[in-house]
PDB file of C-alpha atoms and ligand atoms in Angstrom:
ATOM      1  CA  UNK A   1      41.848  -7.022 -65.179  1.00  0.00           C
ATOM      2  CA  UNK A   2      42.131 -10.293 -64.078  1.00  0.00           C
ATOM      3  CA  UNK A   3      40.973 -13.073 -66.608  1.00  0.00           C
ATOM      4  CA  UNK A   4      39.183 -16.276 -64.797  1.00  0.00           C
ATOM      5  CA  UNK A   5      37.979 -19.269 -66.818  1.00  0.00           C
ATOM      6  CA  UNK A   6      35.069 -20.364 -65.495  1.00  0.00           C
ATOM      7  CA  UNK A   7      33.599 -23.872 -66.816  1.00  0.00           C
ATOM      8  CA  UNK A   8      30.438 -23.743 -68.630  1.00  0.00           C
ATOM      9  CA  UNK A   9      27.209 -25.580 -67.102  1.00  0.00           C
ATOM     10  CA  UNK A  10      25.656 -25.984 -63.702  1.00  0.00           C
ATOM     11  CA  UNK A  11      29.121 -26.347 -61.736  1.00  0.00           C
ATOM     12  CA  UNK A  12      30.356 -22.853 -63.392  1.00  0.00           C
ATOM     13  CA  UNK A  13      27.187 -21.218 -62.312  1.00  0.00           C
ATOM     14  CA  UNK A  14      27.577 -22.378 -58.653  1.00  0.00           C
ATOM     15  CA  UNK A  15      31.272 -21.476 -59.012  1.00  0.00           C
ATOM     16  CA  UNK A  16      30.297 -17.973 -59.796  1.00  0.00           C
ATOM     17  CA  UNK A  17      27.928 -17.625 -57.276  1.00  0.00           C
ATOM     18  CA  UNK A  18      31.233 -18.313 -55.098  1.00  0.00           C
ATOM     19  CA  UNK A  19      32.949 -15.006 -56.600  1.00  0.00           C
ATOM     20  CA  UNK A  20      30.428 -13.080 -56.639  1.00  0.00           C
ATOM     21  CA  UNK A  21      29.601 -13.504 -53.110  1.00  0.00           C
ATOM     22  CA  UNK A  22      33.193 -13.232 -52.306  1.00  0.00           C
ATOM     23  CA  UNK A  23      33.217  -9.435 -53.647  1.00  0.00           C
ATOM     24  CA  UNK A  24      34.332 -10.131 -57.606  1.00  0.00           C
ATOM     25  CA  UNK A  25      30.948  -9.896 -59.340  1.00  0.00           C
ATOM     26  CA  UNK A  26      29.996  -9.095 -62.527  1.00  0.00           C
ATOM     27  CA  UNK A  27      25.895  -8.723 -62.875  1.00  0.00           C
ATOM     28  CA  UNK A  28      26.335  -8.902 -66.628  1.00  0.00           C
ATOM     29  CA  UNK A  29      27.090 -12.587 -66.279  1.00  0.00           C
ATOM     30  CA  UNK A  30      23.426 -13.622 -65.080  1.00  0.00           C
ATOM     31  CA  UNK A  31      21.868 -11.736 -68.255  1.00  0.00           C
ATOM     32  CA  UNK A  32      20.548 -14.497 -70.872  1.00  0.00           C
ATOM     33  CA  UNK A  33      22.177 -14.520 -73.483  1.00  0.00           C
ATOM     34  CA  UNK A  34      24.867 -16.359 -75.874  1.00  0.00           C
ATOM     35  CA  UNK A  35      27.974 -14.081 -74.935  1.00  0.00           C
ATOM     36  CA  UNK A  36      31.235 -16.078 -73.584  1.00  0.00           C
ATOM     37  CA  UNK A  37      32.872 -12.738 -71.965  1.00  0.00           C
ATOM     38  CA  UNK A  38      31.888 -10.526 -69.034  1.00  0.00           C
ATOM     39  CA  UNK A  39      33.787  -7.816 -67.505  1.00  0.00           C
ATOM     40  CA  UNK A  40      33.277  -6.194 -64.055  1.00  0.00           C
ATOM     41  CA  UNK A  41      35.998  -2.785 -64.307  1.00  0.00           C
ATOM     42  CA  UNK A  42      34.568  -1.833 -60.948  1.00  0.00           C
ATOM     43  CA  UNK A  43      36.110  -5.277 -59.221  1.00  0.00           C
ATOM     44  CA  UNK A  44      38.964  -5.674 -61.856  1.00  0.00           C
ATOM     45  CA  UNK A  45      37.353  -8.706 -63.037  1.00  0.00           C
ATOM     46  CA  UNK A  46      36.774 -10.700 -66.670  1.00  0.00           C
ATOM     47  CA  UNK A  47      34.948 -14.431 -66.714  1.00  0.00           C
ATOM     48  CA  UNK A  48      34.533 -16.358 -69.689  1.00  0.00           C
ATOM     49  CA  UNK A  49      32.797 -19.856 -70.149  1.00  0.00           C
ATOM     50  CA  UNK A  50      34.719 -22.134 -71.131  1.00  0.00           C
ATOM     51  CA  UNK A  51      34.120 -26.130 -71.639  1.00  0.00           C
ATOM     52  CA  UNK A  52      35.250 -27.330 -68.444  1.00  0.00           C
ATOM     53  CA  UNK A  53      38.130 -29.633 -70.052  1.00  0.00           C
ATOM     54  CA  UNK A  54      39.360 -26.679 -71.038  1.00  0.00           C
ATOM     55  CA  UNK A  55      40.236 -24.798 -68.460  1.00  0.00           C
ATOM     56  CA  UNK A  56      43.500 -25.990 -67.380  1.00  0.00           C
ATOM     57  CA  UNK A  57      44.739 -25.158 -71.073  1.00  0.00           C
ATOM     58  CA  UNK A  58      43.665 -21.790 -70.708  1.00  0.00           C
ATOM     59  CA  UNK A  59      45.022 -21.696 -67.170  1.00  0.00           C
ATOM     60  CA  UNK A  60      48.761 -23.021 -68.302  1.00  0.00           C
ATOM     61  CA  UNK A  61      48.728 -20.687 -70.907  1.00  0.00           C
ATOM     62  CA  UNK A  62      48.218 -17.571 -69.345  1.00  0.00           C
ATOM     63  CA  UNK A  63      44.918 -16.955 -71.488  1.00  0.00           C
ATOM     64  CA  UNK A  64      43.401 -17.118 -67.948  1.00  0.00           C
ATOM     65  CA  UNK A  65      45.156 -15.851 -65.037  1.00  0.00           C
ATOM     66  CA  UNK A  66      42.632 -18.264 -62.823  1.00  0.00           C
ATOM     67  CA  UNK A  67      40.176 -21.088 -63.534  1.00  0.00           C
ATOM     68  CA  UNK A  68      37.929 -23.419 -61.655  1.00  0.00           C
ATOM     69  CA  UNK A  69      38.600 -27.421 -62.578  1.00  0.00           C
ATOM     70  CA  UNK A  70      37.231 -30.554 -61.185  1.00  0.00           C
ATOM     71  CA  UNK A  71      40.257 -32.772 -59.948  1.00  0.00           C
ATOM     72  CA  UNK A  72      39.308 -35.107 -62.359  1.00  0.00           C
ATOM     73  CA  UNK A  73      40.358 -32.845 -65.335  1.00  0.00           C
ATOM     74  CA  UNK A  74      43.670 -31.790 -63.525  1.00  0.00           C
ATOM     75  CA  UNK A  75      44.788 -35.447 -62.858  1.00  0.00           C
ATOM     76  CA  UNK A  76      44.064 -36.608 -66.179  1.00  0.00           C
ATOM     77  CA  UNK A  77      46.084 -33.433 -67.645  1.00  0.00           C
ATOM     78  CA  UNK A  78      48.479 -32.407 -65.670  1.00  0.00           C
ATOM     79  CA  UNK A  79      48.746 -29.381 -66.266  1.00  0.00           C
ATOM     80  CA  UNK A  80      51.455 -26.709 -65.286  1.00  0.00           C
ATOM     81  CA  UNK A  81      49.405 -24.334 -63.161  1.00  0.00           C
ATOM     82  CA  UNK A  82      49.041 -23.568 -59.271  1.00  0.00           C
ATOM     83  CA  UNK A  83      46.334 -25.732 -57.435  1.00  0.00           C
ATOM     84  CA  UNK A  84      44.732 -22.668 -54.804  1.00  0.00           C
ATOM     85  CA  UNK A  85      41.763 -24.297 -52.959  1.00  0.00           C
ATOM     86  CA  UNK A  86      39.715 -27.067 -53.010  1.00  0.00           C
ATOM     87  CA  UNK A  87      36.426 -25.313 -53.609  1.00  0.00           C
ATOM     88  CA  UNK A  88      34.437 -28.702 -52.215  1.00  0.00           C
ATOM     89  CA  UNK A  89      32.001 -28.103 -54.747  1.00  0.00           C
ATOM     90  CA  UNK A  90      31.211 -30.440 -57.931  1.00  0.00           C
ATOM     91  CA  UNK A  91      31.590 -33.234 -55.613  1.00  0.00           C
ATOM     92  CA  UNK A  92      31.587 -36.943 -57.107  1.00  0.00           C
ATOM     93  CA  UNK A  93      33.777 -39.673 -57.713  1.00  0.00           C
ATOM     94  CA  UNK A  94      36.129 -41.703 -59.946  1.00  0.00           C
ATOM     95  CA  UNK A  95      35.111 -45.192 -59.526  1.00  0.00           C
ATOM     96  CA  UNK A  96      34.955 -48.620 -61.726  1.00  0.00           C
ATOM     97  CA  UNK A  97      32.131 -49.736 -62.809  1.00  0.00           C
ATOM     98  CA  UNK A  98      30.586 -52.737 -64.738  1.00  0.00           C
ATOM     99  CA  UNK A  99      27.505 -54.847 -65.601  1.00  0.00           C
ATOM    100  CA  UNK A 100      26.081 -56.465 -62.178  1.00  0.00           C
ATOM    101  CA  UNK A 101      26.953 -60.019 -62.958  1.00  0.00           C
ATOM    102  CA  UNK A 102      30.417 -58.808 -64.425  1.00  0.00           C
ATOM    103  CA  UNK A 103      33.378 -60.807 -62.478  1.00  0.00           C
ATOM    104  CA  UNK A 104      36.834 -60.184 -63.372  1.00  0.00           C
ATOM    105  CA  UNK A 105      38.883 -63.125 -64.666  1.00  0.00           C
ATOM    106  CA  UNK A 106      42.525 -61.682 -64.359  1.00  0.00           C
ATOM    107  CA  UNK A 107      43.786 -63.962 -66.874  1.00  0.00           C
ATOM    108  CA  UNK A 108      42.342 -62.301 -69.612  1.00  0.00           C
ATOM    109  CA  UNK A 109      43.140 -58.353 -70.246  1.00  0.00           C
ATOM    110  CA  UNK A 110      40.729 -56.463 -69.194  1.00  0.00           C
ATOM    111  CA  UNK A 111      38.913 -53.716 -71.409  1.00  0.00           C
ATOM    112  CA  UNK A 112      38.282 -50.516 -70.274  1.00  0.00           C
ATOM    113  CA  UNK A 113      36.285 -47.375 -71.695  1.00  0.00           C
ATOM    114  CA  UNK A 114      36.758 -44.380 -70.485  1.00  0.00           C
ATOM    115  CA  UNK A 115      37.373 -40.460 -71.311  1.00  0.00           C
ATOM    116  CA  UNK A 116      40.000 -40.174 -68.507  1.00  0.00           C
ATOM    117  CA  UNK A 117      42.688 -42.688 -69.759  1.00  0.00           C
ATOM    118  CA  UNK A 118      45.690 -41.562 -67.565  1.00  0.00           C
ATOM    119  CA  UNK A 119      43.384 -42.092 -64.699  1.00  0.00           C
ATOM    120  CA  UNK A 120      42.633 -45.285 -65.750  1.00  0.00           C
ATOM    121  CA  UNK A 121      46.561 -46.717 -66.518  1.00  0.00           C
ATOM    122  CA  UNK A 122      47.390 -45.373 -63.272  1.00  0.00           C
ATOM    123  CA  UNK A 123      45.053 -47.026 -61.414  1.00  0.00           C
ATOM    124  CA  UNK A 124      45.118 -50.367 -63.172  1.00  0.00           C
ATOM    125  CA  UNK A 125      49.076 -50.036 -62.606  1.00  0.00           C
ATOM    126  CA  UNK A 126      49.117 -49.574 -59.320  1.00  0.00           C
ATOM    127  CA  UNK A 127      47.065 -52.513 -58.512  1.00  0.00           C
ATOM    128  CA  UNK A 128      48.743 -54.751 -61.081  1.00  0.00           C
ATOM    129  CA  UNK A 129      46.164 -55.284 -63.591  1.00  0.00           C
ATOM    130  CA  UNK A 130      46.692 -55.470 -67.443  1.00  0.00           C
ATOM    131  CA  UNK A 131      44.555 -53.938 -69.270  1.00  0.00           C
ATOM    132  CA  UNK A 132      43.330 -52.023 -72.883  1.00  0.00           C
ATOM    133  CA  UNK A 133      42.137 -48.468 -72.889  1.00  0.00           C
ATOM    134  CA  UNK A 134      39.258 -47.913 -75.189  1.00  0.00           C
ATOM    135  CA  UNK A 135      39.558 -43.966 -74.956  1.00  0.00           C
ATOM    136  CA  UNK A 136      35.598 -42.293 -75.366  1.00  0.00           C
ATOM    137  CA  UNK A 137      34.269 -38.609 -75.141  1.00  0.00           C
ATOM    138  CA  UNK A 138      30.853 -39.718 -73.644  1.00  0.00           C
ATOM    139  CA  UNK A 139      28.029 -41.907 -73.015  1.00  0.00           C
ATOM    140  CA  UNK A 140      30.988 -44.182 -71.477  1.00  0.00           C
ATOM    141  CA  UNK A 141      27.825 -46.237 -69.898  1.00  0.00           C
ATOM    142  CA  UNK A 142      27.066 -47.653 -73.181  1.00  0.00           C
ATOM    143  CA  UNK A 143      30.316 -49.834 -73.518  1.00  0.00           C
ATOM    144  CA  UNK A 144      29.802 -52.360 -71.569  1.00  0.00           C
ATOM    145  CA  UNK A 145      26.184 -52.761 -72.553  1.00  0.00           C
ATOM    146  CA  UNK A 146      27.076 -53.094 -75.687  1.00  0.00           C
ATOM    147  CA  UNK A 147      30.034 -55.654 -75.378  1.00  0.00           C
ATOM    148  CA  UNK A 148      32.868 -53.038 -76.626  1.00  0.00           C
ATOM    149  CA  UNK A 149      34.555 -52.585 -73.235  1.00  0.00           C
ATOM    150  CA  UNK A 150      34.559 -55.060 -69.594  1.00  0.00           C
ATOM    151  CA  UNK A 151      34.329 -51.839 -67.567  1.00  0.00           C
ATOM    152  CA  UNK A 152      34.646 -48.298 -67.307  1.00  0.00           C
ATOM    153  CA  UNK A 153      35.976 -45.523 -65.455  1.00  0.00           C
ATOM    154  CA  UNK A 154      33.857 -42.668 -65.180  1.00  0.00           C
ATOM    155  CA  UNK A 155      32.715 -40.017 -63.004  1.00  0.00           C
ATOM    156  CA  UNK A 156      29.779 -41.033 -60.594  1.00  0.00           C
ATOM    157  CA  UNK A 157      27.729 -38.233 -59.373  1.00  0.00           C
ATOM    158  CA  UNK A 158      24.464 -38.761 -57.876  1.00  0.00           C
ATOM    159  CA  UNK A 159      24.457 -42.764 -59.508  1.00  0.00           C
ATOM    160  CA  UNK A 160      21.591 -41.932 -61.823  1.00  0.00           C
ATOM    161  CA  UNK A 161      23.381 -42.686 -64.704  1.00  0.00           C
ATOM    162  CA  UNK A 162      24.543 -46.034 -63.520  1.00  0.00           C
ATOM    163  CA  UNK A 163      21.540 -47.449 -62.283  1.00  0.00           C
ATOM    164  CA  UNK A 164      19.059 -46.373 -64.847  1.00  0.00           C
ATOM    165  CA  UNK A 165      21.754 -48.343 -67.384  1.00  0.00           C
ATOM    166  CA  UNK A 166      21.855 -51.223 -65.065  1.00  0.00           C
ATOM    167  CA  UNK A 167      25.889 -51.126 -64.074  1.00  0.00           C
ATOM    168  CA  UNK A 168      26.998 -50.725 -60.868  1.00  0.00           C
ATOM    169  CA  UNK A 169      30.294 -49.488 -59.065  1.00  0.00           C
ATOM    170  CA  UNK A 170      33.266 -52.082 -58.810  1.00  0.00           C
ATOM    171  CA  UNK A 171      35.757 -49.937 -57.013  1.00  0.00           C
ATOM    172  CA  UNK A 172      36.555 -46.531 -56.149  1.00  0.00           C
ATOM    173  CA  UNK A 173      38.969 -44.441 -57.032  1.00  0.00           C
ATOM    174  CA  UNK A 174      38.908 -41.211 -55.958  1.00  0.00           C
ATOM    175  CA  UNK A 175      37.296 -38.458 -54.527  1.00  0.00           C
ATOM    176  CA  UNK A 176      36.774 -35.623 -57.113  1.00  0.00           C
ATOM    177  CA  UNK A 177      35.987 -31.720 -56.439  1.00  0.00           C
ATOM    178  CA  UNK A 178      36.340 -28.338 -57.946  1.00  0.00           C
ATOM    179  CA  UNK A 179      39.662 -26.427 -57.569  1.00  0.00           C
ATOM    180  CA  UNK A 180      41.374 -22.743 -57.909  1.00  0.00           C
ATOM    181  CA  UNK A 181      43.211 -23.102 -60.088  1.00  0.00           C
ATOM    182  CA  UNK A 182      45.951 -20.222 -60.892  1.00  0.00           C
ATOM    183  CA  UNK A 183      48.581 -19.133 -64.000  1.00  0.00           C
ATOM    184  CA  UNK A 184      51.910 -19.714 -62.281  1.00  0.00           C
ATOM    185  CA  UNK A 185      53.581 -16.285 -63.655  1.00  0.00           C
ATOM    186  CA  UNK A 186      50.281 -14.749 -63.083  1.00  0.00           C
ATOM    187  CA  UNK A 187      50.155 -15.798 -59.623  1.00  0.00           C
ATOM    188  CA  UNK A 188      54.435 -14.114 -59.129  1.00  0.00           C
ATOM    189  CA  UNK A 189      53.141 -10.764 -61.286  1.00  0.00           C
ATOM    190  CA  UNK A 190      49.739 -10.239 -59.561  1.00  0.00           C
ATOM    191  CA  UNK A 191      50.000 -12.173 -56.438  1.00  0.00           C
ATOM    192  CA  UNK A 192      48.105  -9.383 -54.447  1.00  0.00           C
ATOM    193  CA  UNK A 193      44.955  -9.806 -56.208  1.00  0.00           C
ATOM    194  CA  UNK A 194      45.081 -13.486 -56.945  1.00  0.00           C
ATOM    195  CA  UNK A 195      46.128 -13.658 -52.880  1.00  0.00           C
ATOM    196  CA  UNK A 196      42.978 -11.813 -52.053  1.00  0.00           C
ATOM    197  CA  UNK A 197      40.214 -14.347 -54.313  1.00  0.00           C
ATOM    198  CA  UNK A 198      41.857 -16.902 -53.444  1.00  0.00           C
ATOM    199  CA  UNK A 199      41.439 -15.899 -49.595  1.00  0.00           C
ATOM    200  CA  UNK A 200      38.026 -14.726 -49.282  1.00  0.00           C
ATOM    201  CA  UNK A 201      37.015 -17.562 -51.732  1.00  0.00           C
ATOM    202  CA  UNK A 202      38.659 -19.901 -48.675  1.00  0.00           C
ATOM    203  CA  UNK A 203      36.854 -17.975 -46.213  1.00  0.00           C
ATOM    204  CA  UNK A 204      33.266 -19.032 -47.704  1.00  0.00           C
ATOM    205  CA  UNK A 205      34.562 -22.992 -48.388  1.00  0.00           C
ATOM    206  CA  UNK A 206      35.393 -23.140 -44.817  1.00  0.00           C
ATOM    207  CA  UNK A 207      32.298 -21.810 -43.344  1.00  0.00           C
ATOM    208  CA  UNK A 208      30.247 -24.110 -45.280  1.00  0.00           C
ATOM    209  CA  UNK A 209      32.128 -27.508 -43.926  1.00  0.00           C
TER     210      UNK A 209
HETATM  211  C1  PRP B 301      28.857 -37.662 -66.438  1.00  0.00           C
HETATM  212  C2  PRP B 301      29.492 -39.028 -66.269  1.00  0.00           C
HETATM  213  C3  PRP B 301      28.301 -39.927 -66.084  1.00  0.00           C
HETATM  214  C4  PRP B 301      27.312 -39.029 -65.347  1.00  0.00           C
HETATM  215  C5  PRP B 301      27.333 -39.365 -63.866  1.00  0.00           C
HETATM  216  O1  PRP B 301      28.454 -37.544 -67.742  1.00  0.00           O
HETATM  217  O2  PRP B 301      30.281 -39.366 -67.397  1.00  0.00           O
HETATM  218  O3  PRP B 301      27.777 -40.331 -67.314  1.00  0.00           O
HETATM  219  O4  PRP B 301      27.735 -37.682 -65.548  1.00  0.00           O
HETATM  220  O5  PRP B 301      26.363 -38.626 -63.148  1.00  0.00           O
HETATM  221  P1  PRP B 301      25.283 -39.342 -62.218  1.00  0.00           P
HETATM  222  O6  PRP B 301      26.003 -40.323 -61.344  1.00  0.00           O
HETATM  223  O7  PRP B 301      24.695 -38.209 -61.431  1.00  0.00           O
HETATM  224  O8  PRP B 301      24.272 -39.998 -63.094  1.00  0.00           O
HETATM  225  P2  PRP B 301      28.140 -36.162 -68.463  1.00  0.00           P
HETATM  226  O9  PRP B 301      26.819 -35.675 -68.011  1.00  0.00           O
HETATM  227  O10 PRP B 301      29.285 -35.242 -68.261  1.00  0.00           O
HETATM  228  O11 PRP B 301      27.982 -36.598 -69.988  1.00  0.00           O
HETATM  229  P3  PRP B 301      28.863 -37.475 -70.973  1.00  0.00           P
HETATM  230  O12 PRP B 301      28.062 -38.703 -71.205  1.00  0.00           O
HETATM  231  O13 PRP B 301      28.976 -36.609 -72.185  1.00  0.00           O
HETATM  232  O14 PRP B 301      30.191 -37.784 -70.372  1.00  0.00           O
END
């Protein structure tokens, strides 16, 4: 059996959609219900939802033999694992943003909410900037309404969020998408089947570009 963490929500759906049409499926998945484990024996396979953060720690540890995570998550953690394919789904991006009339005066530190504070440091880094990391776990949009934080860096999707709170991007900073993600002894012990997702699963990415 081959364990895949799959992350929970809308993007995990989609993502197993992507198995299931490349040959792993597992109907019991799409039954309602408040189970976390499904297991195909026919096609050798075993999801389980998993909050998308997650998934690289059950990935690294072998708890998963694959896993699907948004580049986001694998920048921020770095985690020891094999990055497969870009799946080009769960597409958004990493980007600065602030109150509309917000202009930065470099001589002052700059404050900056966020979930994704490695992100953040390296990006302020590279472009020279000193600044204080006010670390979050959500509604990021709020701190700068609210006067705790300059900016933030979040994820920006469709922009919803952003405009309906009256901020607006700054800067970008990267591109962000879903990725195969694979156990690195897992990938030496069962490299056959991993080899022949992780192929297929290629296949169907490619013909949708
Ligand atoms: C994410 C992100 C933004 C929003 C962006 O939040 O942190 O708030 O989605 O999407 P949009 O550009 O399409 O509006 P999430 O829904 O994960 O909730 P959170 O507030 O708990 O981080």
């Amino acid at each position: 059996m081959l364990n895949i963490a799959l992350p929970k929500g809308r993007l995990g759906e989609t993502v197993y959609d992507l198995f299931e049409r490349a040959g792993f499926d597992c109907p019991s998945i799409k039954e309602k219900s408040r189970k976390l484990i499904f297991e195909n024996e026919k096609t050798g396979v075993r999801f389980f939802w998993v909050k998308p953060s997650d998934v690289p720690i059950y990935v690294e540890r072998g708890a998963a033999d694959l896993g699907v995570a948004g580049k986001d998550i694998i920048l921020e953690y770095s985690p020891d694992v094999y990055e497969l394919l870009d799946l080009k789904l769960g597409k958004c991006r990493m980007a600065v943003a602030a109150k509309k009339d917000f202009h930065d005066e470099t001589v002052k530190t700059l404050r900056v909410a966020t979930k994704f504070p490695n992100i953040a440091s390296e990006y302020y880094e590279k472009i020279g900037r000193d600044i204080d990391i006010i670390k979050l776990n959500g509604s990021i949009e709020l701190a700068p309404i609210l006067g705790l934080s300059d900016v933030i860096v979040d994820i920006v999707e469709t922009g919803t969020t952003l405009r309906e709170n009256d901020l607006e991007v700054k800067a970008e900073i990267l591109p962000i998408s879903a990725r195969l993600i694979a156990n690195k002894s897992s990938f030496r012990f069962a490299d056959r089947e991993i080899g022949l997702i992780a192929e297929k699963m290629k296949e169907l990415v490619t013909e949708h570009d």
